mmCIF file of C-alpha atoms in Angstrom:
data_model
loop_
_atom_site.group_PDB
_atom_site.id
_atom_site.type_symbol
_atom_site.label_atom_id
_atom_site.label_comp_id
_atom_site.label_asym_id
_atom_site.label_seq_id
_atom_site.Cartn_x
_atom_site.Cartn_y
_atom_site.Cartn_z
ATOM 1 C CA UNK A 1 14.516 -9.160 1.453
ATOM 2 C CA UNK A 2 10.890 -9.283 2.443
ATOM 3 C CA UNK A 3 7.940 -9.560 -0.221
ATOM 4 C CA UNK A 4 4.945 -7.823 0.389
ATOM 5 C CA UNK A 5 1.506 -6.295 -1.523
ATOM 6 C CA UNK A 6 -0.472 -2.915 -0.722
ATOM 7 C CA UNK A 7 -3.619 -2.661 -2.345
ATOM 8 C CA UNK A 8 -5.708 0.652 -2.302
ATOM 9 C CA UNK A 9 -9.663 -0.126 -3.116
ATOM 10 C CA UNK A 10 -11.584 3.136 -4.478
ATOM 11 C CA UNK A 11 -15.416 3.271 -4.634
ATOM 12 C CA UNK A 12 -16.919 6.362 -5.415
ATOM 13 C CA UNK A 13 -13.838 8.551 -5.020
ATOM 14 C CA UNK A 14 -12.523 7.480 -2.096
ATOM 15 C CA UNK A 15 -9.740 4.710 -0.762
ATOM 16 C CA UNK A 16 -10.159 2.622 1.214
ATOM 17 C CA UNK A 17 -7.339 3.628 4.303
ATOM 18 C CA UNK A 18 -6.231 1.602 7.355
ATOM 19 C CA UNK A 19 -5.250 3.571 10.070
ATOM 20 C CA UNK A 20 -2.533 1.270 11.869
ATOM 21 C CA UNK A 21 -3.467 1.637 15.417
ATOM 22 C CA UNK A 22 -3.915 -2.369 17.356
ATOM 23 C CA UNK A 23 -0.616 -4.101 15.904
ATOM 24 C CA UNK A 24 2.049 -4.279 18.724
ATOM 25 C CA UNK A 25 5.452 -3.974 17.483
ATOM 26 C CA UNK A 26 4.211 -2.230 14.391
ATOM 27 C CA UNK A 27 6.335 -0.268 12.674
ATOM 28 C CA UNK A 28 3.640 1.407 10.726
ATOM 29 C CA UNK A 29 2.053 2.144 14.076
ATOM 30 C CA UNK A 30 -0.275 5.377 13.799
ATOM 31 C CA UNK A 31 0.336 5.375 10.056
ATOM 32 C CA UNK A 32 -2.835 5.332 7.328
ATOM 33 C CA UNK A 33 -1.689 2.521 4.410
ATOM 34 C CA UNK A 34 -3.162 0.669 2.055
ATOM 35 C CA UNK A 35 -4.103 -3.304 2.826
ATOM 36 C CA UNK A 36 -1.854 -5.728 2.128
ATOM 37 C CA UNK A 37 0.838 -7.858 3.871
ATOM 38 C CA UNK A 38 3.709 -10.130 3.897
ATOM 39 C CA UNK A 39 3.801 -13.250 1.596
ATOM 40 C CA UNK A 40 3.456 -16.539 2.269
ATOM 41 C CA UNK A 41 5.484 -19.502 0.816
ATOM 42 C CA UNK A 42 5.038 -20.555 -3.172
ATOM 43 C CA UNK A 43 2.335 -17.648 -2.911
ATOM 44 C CA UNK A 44 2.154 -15.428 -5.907
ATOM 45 C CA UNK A 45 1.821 -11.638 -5.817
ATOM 46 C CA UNK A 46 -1.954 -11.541 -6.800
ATOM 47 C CA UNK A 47 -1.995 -14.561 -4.584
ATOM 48 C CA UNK A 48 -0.569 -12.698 -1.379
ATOM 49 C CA UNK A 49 -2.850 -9.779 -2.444
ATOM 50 C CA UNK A 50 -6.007 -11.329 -2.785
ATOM 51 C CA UNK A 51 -5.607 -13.011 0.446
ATOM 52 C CA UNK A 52 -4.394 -9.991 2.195
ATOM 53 C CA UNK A 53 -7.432 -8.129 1.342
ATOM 54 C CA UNK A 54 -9.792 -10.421 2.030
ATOM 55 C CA UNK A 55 -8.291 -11.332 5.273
ATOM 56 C CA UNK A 56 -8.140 -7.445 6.538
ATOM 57 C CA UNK A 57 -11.467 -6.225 4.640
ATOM 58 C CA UNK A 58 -13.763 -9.244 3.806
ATOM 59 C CA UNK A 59 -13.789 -7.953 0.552
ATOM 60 C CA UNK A 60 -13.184 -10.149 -2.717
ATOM 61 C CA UNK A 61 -11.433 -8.027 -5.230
ATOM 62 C CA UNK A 62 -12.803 -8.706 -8.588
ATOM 63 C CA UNK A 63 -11.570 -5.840 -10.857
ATOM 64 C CA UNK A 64 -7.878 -5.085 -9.880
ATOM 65 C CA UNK A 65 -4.459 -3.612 -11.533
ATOM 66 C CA UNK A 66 -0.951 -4.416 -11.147
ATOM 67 C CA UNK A 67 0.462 -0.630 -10.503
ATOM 68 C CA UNK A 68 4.282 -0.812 -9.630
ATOM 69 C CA UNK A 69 6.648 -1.962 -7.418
ATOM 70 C CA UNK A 70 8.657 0.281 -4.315
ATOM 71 C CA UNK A 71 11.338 -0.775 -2.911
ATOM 72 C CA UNK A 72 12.473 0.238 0.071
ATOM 73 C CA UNK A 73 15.599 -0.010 2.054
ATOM 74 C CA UNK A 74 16.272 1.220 5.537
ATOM 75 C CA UNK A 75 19.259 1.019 7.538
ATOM 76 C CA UNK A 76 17.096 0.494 10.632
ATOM 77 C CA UNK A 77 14.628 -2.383 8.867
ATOM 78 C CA UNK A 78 14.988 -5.460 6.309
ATOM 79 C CA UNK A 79 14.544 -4.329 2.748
ATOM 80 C CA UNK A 80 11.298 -4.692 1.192
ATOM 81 C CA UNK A 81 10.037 -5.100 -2.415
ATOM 82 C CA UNK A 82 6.372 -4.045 -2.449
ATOM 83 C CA UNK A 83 3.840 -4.979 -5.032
ATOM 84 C CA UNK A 84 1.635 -2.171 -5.697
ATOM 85 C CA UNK A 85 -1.625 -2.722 -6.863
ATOM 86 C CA UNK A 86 -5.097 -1.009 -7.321
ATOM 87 C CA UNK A 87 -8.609 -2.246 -7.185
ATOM 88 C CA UNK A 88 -12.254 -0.889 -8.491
ATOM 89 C CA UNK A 89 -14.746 -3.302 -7.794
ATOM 90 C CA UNK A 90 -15.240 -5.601 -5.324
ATOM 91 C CA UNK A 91 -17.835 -8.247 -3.599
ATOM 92 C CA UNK A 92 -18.774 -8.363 -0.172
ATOM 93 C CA UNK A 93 -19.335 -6.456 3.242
ATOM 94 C CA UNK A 94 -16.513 -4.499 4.977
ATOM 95 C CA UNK A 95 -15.478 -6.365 8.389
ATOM 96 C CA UNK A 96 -13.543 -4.722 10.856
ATOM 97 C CA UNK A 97 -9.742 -5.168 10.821
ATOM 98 C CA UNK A 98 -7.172 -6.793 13.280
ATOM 99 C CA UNK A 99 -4.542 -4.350 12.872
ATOM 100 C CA UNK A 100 -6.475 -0.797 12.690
ATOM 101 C CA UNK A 101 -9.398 0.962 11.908
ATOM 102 C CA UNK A 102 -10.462 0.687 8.378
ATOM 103 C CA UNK A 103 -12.062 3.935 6.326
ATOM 104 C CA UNK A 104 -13.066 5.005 3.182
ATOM 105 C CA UNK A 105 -11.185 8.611 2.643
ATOM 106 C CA UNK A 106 -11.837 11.047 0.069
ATOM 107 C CA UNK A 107 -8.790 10.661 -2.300
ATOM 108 C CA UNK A 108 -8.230 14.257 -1.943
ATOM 109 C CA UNK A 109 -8.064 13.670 1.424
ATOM 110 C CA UNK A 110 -5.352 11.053 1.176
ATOM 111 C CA UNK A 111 -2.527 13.241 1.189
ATOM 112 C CA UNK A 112 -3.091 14.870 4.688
ATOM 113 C CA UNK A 113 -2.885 11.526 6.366
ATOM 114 C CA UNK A 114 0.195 10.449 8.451
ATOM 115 C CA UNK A 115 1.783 8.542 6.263
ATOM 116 C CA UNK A 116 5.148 7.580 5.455
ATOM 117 C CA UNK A 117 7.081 10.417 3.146
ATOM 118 C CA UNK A 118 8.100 8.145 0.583
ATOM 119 C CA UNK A 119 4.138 6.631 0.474
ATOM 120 C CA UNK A 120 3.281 10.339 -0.528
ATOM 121 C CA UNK A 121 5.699 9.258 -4.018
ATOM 122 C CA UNK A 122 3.547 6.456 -4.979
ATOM 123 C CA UNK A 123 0.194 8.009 -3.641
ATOM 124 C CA UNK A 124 1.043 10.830 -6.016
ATOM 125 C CA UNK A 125 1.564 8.647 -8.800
ATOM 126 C CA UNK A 126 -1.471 6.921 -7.974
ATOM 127 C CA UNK A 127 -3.985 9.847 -7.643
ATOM 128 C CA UNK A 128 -2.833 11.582 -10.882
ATOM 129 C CA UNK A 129 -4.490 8.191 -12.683
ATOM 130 C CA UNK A 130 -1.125 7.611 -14.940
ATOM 131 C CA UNK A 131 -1.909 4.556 -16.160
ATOM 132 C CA UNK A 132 2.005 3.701 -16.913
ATOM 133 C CA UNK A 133 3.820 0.981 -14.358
ATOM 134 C CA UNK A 134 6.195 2.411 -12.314
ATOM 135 C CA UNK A 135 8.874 1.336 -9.943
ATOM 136 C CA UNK A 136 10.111 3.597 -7.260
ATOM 137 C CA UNK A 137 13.037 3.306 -4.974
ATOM 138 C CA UNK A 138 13.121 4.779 -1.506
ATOM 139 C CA UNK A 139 15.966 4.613 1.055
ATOM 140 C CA UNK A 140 15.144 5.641 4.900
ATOM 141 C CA UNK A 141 17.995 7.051 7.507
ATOM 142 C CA UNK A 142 16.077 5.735 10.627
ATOM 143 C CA UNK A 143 12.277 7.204 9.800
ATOM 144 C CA UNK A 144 13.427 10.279 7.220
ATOM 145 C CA UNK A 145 13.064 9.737 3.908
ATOM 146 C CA UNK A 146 16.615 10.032 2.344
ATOM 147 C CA UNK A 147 16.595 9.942 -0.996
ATOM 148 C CA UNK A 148 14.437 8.335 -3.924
ATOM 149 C CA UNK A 149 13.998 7.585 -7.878
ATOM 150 C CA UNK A 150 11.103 6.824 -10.223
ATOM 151 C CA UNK A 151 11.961 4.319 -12.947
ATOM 152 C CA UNK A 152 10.640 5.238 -15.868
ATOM 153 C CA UNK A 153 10.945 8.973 -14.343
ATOM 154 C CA UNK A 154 8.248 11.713 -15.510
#
């Protein structure tokens, strides 16, 4: 089971997107996520988070909320557990990013994006500013989104 966090940073009604485009191998390849990564060992989930950001934005997250967690499982991929977290403020100057292009998107824009169906769960969640924790489960038949549940469920 892999660990990882996502992060989405909002200024000024927007999130801040990475549009997966120089990663080879990537299986997110083309799609617009959050920043975040895998974990690293006797790392935390703010930990992982905090490091993850910085390392793909240059940004130091200073105001920050624990959101949810997804899992997903895939019949193609190792199952995941993601850590789901949002962020308000922040210190520093955006730096370009290793593994795409990064851009600050209108959050009613967020939703048009290529993304992965089951992100469009969470993003949902995430836009309506519900305030409650959330864990979501999502399985995947190959890239199709095949079935899913919110825990606690609206």
């Amino acid at each position: 089971m892999q660990l990882t966090t996502l992060c989405y940073i909002e200024k000024e009604g927007k999130y801040l997107m990475l549009h997966r485009t120089k990663k080879k191998n990537d299986q997110n390849h083309d799609k617009w996520i959050g920043v975040g990564g895998k974990f690293e060992k006797v790392e935390s989930r703010d930990e992982c988070m905090l490091r993850e950001v910085r390392e793909e934005t240059g940004l130091k997250l200073t105001k920050y909320q624990f959101r949810g967690i997804v899992t997903f499982c895939s019949d193609e991929w190792e199952d995941e557990y993601m850590h789901l977290f949002t962020a308000t403020e922040f210190e520093g100057e955006l730096a370009e990013c290793s593994e795409g292009t990064l851009e600050w998107v209108d959050k009613e824009k967020v939703l048009s994006l290529p993304t992965w169906e089951g992100d469009h769960l969470f993003l949902e969640r995430l836009l309506s500013d519900d305030p409650q924790f959330f864990s979501l489960k999502v399985v995947y038949e190959g890239d199709c989104l095949a079935k899913w549940i919110f825990y606690p469920s609206r």
